[in-house]
Coordinates of C-alpha atoms in Angstrom, one line a residue:
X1 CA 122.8 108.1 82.2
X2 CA 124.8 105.6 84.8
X3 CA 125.6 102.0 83.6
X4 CA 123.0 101.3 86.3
X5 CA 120.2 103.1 84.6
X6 CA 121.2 102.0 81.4
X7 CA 120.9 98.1 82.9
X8 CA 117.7 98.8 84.4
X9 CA 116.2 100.3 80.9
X10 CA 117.4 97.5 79.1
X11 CA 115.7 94.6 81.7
X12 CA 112.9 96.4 81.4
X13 CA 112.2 97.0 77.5
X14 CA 113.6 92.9 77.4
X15 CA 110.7 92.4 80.0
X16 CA 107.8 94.2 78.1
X17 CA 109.1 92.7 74.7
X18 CA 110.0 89.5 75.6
X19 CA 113.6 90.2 74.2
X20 CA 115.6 87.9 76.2
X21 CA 118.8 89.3 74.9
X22 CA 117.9 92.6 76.5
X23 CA 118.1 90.7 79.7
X24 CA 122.0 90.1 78.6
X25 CA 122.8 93.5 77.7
X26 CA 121.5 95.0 81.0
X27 CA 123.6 92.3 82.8
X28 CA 126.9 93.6 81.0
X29 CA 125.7 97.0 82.1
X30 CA 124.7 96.1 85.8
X31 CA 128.6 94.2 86.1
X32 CA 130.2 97.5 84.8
X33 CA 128.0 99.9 87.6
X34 CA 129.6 97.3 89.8
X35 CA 132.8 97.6 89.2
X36 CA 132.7 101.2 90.2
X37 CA 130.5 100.8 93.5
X38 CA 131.8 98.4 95.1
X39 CA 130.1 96.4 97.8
X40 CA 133.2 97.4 100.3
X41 CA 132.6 101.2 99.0
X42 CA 129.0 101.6 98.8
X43 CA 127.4 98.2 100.1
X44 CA 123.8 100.1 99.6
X45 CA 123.9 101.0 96.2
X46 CA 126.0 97.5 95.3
X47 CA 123.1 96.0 97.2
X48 CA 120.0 97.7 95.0
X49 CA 122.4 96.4 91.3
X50 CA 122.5 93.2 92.5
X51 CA 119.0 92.9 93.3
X52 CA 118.4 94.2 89.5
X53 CA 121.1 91.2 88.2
X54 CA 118.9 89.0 90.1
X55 CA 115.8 90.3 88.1
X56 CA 117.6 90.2 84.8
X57 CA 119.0 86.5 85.2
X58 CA 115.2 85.6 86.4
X59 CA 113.8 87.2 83.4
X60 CA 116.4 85.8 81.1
X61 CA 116.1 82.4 82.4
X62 CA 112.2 82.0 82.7
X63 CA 112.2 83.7 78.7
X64 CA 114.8 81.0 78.0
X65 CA 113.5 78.3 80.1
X66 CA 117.3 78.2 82.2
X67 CA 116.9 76.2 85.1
X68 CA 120.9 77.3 85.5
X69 CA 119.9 80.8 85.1
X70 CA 116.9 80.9 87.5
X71 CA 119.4 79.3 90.1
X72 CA 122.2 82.0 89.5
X73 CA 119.1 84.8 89.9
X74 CA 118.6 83.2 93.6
X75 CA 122.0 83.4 94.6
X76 CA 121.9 87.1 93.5
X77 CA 119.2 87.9 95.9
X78 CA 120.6 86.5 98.4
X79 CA 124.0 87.6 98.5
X80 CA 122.2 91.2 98.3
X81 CA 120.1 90.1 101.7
X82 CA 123.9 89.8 103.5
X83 CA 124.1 93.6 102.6
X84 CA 120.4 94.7 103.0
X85 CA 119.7 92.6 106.4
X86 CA 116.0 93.3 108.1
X87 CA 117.5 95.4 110.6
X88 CA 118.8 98.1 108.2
X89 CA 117.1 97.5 105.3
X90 CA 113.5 95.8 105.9
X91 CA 111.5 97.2 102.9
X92 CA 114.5 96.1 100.6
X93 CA 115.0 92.7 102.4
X94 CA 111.3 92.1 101.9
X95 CA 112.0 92.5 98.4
X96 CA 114.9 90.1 98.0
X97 CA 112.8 87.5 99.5
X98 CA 110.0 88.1 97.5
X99 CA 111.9 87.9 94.4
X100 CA 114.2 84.9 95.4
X101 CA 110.4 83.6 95.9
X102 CA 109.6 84.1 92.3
X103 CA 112.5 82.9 91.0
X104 CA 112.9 79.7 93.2
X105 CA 108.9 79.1 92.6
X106 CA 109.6 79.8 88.5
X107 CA 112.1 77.2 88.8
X108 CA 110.2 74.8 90.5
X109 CA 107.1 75.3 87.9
X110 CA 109.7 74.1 85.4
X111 CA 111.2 71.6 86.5
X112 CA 108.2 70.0 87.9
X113 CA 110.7 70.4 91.7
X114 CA 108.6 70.3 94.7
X115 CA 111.5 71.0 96.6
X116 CA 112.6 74.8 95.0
X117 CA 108.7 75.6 95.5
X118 CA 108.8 74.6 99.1
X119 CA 112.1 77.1 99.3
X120 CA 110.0 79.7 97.9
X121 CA 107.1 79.2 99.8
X122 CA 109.9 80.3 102.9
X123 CA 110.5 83.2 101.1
X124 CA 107.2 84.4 100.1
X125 CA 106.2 84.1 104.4
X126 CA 109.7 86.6 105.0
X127 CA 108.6 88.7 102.9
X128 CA 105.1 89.1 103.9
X129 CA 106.9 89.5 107.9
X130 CA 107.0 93.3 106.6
X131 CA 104.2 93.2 103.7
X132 CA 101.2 93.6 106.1
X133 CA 98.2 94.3 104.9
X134 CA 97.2 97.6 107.0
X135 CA 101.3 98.9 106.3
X136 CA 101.3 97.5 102.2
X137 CA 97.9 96.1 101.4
X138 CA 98.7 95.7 97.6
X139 CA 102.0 94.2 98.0
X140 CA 100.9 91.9 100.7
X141 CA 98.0 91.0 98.9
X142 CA 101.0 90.2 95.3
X143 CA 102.8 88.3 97.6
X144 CA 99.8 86.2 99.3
X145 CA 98.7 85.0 95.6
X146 CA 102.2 84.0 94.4
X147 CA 102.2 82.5 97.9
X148 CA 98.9 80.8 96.8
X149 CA 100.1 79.6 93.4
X150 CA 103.6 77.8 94.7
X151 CA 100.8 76.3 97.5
X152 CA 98.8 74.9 94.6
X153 CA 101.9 73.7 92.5
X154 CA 103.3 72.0 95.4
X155 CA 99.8 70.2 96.0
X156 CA 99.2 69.4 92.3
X157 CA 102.8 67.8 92.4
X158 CA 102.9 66.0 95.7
X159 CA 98.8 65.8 96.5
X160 CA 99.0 66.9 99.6
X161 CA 95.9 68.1 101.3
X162 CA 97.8 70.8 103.2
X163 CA 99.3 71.9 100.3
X164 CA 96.1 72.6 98.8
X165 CA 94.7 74.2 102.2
X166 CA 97.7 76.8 102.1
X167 CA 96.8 77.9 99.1
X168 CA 93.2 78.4 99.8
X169 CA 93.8 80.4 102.6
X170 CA 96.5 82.5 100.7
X171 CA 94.0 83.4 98.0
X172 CA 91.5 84.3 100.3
X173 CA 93.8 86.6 102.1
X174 CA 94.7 88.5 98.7
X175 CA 90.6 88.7 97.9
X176 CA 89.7 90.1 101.4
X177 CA 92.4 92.9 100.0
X178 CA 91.7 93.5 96.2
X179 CA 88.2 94.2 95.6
X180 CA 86.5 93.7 91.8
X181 CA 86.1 97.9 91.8
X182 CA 89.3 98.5 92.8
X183 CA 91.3 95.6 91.1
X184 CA 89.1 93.9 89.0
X185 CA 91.9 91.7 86.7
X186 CA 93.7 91.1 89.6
X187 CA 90.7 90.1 92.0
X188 CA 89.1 88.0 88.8
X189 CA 92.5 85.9 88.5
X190 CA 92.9 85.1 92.4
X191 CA 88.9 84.0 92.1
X192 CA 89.7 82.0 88.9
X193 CA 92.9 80.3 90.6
X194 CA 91.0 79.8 94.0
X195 CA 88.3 78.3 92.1
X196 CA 91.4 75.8 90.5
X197 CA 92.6 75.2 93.7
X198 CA 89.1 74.1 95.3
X199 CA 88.7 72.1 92.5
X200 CA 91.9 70.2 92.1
X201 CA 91.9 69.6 96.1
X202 CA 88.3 68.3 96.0
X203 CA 88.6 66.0 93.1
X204 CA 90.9 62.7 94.7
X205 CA 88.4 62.8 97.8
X206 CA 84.9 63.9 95.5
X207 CA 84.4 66.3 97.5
X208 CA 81.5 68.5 95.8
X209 CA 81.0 70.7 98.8
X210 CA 85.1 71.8 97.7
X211 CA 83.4 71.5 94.0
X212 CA 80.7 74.0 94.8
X213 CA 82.8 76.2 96.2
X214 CA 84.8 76.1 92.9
X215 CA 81.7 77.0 91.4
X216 CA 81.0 80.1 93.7
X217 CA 84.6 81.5 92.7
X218 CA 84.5 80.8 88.7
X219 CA 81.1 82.6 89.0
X220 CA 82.4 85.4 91.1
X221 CA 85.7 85.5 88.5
X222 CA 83.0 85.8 84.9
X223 CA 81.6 89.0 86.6
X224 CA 85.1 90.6 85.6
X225 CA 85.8 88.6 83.2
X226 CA 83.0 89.8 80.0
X227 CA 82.7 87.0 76.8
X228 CA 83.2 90.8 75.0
X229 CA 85.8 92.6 76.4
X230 CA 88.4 89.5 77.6
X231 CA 86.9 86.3 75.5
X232 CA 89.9 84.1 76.0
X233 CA 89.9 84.9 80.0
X234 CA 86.2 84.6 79.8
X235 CA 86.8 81.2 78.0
X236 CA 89.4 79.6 80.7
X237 CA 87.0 80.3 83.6
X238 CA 83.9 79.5 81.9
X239 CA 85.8 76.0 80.8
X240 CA 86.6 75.3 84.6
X241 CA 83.0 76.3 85.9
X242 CA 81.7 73.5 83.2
X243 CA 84.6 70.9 84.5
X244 CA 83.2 72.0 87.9
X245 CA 80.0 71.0 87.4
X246 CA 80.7 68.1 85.7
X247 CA 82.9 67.2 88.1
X248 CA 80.2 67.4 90.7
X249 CA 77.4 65.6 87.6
X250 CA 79.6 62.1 88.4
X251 CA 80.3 62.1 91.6
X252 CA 76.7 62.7 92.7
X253 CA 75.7 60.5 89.5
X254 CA 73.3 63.5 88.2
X255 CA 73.1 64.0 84.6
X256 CA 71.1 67.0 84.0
X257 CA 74.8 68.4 86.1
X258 CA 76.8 67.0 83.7
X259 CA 74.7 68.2 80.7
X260 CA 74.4 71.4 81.9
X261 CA 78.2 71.5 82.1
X262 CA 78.9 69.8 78.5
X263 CA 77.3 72.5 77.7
X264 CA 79.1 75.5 79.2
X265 CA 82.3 73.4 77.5
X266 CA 80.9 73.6 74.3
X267 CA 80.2 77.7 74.6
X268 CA 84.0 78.1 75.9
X269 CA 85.2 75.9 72.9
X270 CA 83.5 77.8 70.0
X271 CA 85.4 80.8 71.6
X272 CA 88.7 79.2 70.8
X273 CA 90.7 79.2 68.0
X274 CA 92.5 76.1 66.5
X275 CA 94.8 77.9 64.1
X276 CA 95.6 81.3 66.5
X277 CA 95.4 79.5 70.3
X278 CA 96.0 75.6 69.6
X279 CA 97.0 74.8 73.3
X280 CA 93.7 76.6 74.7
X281 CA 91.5 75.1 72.1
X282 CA 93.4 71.2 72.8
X283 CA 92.5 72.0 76.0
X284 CA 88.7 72.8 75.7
X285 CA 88.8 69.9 73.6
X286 CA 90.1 67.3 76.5
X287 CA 87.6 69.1 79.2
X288 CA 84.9 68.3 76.6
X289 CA 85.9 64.6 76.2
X290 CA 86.5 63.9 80.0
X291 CA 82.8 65.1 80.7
X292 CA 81.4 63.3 77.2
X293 CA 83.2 60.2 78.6
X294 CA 81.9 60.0 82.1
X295 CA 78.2 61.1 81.0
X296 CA 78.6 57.8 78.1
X297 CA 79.5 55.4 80.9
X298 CA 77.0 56.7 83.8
X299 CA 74.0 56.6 80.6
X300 CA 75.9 53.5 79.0
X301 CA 75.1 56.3 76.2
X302 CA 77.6 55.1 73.1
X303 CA 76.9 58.3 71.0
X304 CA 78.8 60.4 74.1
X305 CA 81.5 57.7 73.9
X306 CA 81.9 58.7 70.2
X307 CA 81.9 62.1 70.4
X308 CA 84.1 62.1 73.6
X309 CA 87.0 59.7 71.4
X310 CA 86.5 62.8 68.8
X311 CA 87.3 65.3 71.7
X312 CA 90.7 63.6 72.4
X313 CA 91.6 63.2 68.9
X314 CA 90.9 66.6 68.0
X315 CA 93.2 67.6 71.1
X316 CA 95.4 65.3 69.7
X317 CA 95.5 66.5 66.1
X318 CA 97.3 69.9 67.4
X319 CA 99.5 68.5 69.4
X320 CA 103.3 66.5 69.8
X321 CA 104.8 64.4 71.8
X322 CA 108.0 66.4 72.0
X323 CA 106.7 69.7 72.8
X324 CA 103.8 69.1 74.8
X325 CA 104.3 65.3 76.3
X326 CA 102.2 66.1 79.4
X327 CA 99.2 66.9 77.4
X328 CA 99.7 64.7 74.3
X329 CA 100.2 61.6 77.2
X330 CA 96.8 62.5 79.0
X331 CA 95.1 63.0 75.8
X332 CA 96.6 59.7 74.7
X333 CA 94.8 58.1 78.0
X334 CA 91.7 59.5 77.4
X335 CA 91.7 58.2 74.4
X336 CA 92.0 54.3 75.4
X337 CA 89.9 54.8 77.9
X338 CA 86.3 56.7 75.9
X339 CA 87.4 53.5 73.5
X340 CA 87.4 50.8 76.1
X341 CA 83.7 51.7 77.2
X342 CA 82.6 52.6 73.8
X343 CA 84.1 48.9 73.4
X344 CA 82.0 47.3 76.4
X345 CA 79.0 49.3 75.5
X346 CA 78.7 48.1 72.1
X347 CA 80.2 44.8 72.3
X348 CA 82.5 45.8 69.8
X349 CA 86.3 44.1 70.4
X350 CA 87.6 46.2 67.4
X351 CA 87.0 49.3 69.8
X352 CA 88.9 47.9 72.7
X353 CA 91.7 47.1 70.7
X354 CA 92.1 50.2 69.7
X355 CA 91.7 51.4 73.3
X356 CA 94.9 49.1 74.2
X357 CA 97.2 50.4 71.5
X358 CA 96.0 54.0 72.5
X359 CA 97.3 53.3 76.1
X360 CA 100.2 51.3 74.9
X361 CA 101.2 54.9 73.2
X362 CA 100.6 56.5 76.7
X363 CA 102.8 54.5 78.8
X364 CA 105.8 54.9 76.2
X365 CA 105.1 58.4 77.1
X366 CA 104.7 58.5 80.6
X367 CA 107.3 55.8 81.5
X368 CA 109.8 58.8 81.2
X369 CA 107.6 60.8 84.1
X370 CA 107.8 57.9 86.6
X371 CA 108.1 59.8 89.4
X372 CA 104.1 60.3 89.1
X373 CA 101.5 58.6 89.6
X374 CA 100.1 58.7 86.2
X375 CA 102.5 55.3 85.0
X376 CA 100.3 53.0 87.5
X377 CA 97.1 54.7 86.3
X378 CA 97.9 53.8 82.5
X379 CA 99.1 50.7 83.4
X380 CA 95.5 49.5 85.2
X381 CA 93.5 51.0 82.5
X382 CA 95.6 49.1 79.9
X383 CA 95.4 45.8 82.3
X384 CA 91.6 46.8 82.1
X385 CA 91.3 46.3 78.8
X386 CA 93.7 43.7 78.3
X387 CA 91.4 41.4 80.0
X388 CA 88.2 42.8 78.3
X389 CA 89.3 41.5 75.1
X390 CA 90.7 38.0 77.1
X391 CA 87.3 37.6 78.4
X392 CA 85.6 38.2 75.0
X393 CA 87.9 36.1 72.7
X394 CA 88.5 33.1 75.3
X395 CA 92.3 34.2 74.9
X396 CA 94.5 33.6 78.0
X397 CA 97.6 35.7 76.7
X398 CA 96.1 38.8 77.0
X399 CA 94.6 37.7 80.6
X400 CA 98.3 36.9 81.5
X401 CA 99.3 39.9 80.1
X402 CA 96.9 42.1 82.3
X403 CA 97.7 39.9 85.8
X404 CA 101.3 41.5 85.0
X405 CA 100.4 44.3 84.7
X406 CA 98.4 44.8 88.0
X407 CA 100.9 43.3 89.7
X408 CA 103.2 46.7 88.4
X409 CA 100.1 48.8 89.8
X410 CA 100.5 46.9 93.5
X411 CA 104.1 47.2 93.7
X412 CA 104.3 50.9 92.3
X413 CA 101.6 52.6 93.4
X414 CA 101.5 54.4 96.8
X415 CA 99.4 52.4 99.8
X416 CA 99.2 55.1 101.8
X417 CA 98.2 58.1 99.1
X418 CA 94.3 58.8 98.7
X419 CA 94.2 58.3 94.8
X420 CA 96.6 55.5 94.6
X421 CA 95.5 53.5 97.8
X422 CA 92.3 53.4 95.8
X423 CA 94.2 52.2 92.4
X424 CA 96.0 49.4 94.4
X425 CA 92.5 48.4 95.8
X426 CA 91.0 48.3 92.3
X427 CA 94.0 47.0 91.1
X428 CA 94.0 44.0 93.2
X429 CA 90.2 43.1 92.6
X430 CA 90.6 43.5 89.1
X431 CA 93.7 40.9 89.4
X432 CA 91.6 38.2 91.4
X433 CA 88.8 38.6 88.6
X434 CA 91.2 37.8 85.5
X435 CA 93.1 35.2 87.5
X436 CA 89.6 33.4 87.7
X437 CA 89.1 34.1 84.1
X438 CA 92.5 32.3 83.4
X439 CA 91.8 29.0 85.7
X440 CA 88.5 29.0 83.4
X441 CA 89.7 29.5 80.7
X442 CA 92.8 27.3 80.8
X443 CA 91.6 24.8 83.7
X444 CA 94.8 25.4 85.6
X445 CA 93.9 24.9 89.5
X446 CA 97.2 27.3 90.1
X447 CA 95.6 29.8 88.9
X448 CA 92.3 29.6 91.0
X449 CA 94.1 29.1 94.0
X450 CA 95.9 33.0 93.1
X451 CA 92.3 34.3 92.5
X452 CA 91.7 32.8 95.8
X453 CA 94.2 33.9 97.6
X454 CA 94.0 38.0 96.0
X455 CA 90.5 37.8 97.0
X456 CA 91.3 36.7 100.7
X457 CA 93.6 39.7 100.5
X458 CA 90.9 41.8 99.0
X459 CA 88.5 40.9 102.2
X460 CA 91.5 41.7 104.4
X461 CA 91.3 45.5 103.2
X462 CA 87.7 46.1 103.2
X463 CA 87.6 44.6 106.9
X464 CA 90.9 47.3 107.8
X465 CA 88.5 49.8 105.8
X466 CA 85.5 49.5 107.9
X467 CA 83.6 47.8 104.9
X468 CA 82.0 44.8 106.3
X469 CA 79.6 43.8 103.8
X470 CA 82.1 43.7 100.9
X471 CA 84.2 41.6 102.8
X472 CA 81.8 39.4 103.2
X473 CA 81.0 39.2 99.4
X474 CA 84.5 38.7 98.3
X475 CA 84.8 36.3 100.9
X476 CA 81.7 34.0 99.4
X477 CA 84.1 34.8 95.8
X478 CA 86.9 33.1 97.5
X479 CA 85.0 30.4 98.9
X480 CA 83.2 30.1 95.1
X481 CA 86.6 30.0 93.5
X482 CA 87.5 26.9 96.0
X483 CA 84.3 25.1 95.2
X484 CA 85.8 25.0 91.3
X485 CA 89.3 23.7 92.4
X486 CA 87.5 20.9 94.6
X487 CA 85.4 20.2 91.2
X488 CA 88.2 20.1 89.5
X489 CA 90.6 17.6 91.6
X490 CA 87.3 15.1 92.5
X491 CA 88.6 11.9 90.5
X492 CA 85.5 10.5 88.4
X493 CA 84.2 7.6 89.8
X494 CA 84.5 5.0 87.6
X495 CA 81.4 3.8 86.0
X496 CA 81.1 0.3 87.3
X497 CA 80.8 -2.6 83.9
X498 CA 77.5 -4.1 83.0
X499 CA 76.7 -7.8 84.5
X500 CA 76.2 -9.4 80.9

């Protein structure tokens, strides 16, 4: 057996048994095949070992979560492309760039790098140049759902529409090749992630015609996917068509959706096992309070409120804040934010405060992602409930304390981004609202004239918007806010002294 055999054998037993030391000992044996064909000897077969040292250095740094590795994997690829150019070698040159793809797109999945999944997004469209789909249907159709998954990783990171659009179409393209006969895991997983995709795309806009098309694809995905034969599978897609349709349950304000979808959550979640699958079941256990949540504040129903403040806690009982911070942080938020309205609903201050220290905990958390969006998102819902509890106790503090903190929103958060366009526009009314609060509260005239002036600028941006009518009415606010400041600077005339 030739060191190159030997290499090839050991990548792939470290592949199948997640042995990431394997991965080493093949590299020791790819280096020595090397050494005896040389690429000035025998460029071709120097050419198919480096393509394997690519493949081991990819599986060794995606098993050891090597960002340094991944990178060393790419520059293997390519340096075997210089040999095995389209011209000579267009099957093999195919094959570097699909595997550059995967490992450029694994990196980029790590490292959270818009950028490296771009890069891999070039490489995926190389190689499917030569993977056609009437000269290599199944390859082409491999490549067209990685293609589809780097699509949706780059939209998820960067929400970009077209992002999300790339991968639709690239999903599509691999189901009008693998059939549920032929290919029925396969064509189940590109349904399930093109029912994701729909889904995540539709969701800043609330767009339920995307959402019922989510819908159509987890369906289609369950026919493959049996509660008997795959439960956990069956459990992820059945958990997304029940986010679907809640999803679709608040946009459309219709709560026999959102029931009807709390309670495909509840069947996926007494599929999942705390002590064997803690992630899944954490999980299950946030979709569950997201839906409890928004069907509590469209009833104003406080039991949901409850049992959705469970649902995060539960998520949060099997989880850290070093290990899983993206989850732990988002479970934190939803949190603060079923205890907020379970605060408003009741009445009950106690409940808000705890809603305030829950998103205090969030924003220590996310501060260290602030490259997202997510740091502006905490910070209104903590402003939010900052002035709640100002506007029950007669406190200014916490009033001044939430003015600050929508100021962070307005200067952080993107103007020109769907999602965070909106959160400066709500961000800004919610500002002019507790200013007002203050100057009544306090009596200072300075403060007024702020809540004037935000709500001037508040009109300004429902007039760019089209919106007419709420201009008008947060004009009247403005004019309403004035009418105190005149009340308060009118001297009182002097009562005049009795003629005795």
């Amino acid at each position: 057996m030739t060191q190159h055999n030997i290499g090839q054998a050991q990548s792939e037993l470290g592949a199948m048994a997640g042995d990431t030391t394997r991965q080493a000992d093949a590299l020791r044996a790819f280096r020595a095949a090397q050494s005896v064909r040389s690429r000035q000897s025998q460029p071709e077969q120097w050419a198919a070992i480096q393509n394997a040292v690519g493949l081991a250095l990819k599986r060794q740094g995606e098993g050891q979560g090597d960002t340094g590795l991944l990178d060393q994997a790419v520059a293997a690829f390519a340096e075997a492309r210089e040999v095995s150019t389209r011209e000579r070698s267009p099957l093999e040159w195919a094959r570097l760039h699909r595997n550059s793809g995967d490992a450029l797109a694994c990196n980029g999945r790590m490292g959270d790098d818009a950028g490296r999944l771009q890069t891999a997004v070039s490489h995926y469209r190389n190689a499917l140049e030569v993977y056609t789909p009437d000269a290599l249907p199944d390859l082409s159709a491999k490549v067209q759902n990685a293609l589809g998954l780097a699509q949706k990783r780059i939209g998820k990171l960067t929400g970009a529409p077209q992002a999300y659009q790339a991968a639709i179409t690239a999903f599509t393209s691999a189901l009008a090749i693998w059939t549920r006969e032929g290919e029925p895991h396969a064509w189940s997983k590109a349904q399930h992630d093109l029912g994701l995709t729909l889904q995540e795309a539709s969701t800043p806009t609330g767009d339920t015609e995307q959402l019922r098309a989510a819908v159509s694809a987890f369906e289609q995905a369950l026919q493959a996917r049996s509660k008997t034969d795959a439960p956990q599978a069956w459990a992820d897609t059945r958990s997304q068509l029940g986010v679907a349709l809640c999803l679709i349950g608040g946009f459309e304000e219709d709560t026999g959706q959102l029931t009807g979808g709390i309670e495909i959550l509840r069947e996926a979640l007494a599929v999942r096992d705390r002590d064997a699958a803690p992630a899944d079941w954490a999980v299950s256990q946030n979709h569950l309070g997201v839906a409890l949540q928004t069907l509590g504040e469209l009833t104003g129903d406080a039991t949901a409120l409850e049992e959705a403040a469970s649902a995060f806690d539960a998520a949060l009982s099997v989880q850290d804040k070093t290990t899983s911070p993206a989850e732990w942080t988002s479970n934190q938020f939803g949190l603060g934010s079923a205890l907020l309205s379970l605060g408003e609903v009741t009445g009950d201050p106690s409940r808000v405060e705890a809603a305030v220290a829950a998103f205090r905990t969030a924003l220590d958390a996310a501060s260290d992602r602030a490259a997202s969006n997510q740091p502006a998102l905490i910070r209104f819902r903590l402003g939010s409930a900052l002035q709640s509890l100002g506007q029950v106790s007669g406190d200014a503090a916490p009033l001044e304390e939430a003015v600050s903190l929508f100021d962070d929103v307005l200067e952080q958060a993107d103007p020109h981004g769907a999602e965070t366009g909106q959160l400066r526009f709500m961000a800004l009314a919610k500002k002019a609202t507790t200013l007002r609060s203050m100057g009544e509260i306090t009596s200072e005239t300075a403060r007024l004239q702020e809540a004037a002036e935000a709500c001037i600028e508040l009109a300004e941006l429902c007039e760019t918007g089209g919106d007419a009518e709420m201009a008008a009415a947060v004009r009247q606010e403005a004019d309403e806010i004035r009418a105190l400041i005149a009340g308060q600077e009118t001297p009182e005339t002097p009562t005049a002294p009795e003629t005795p």
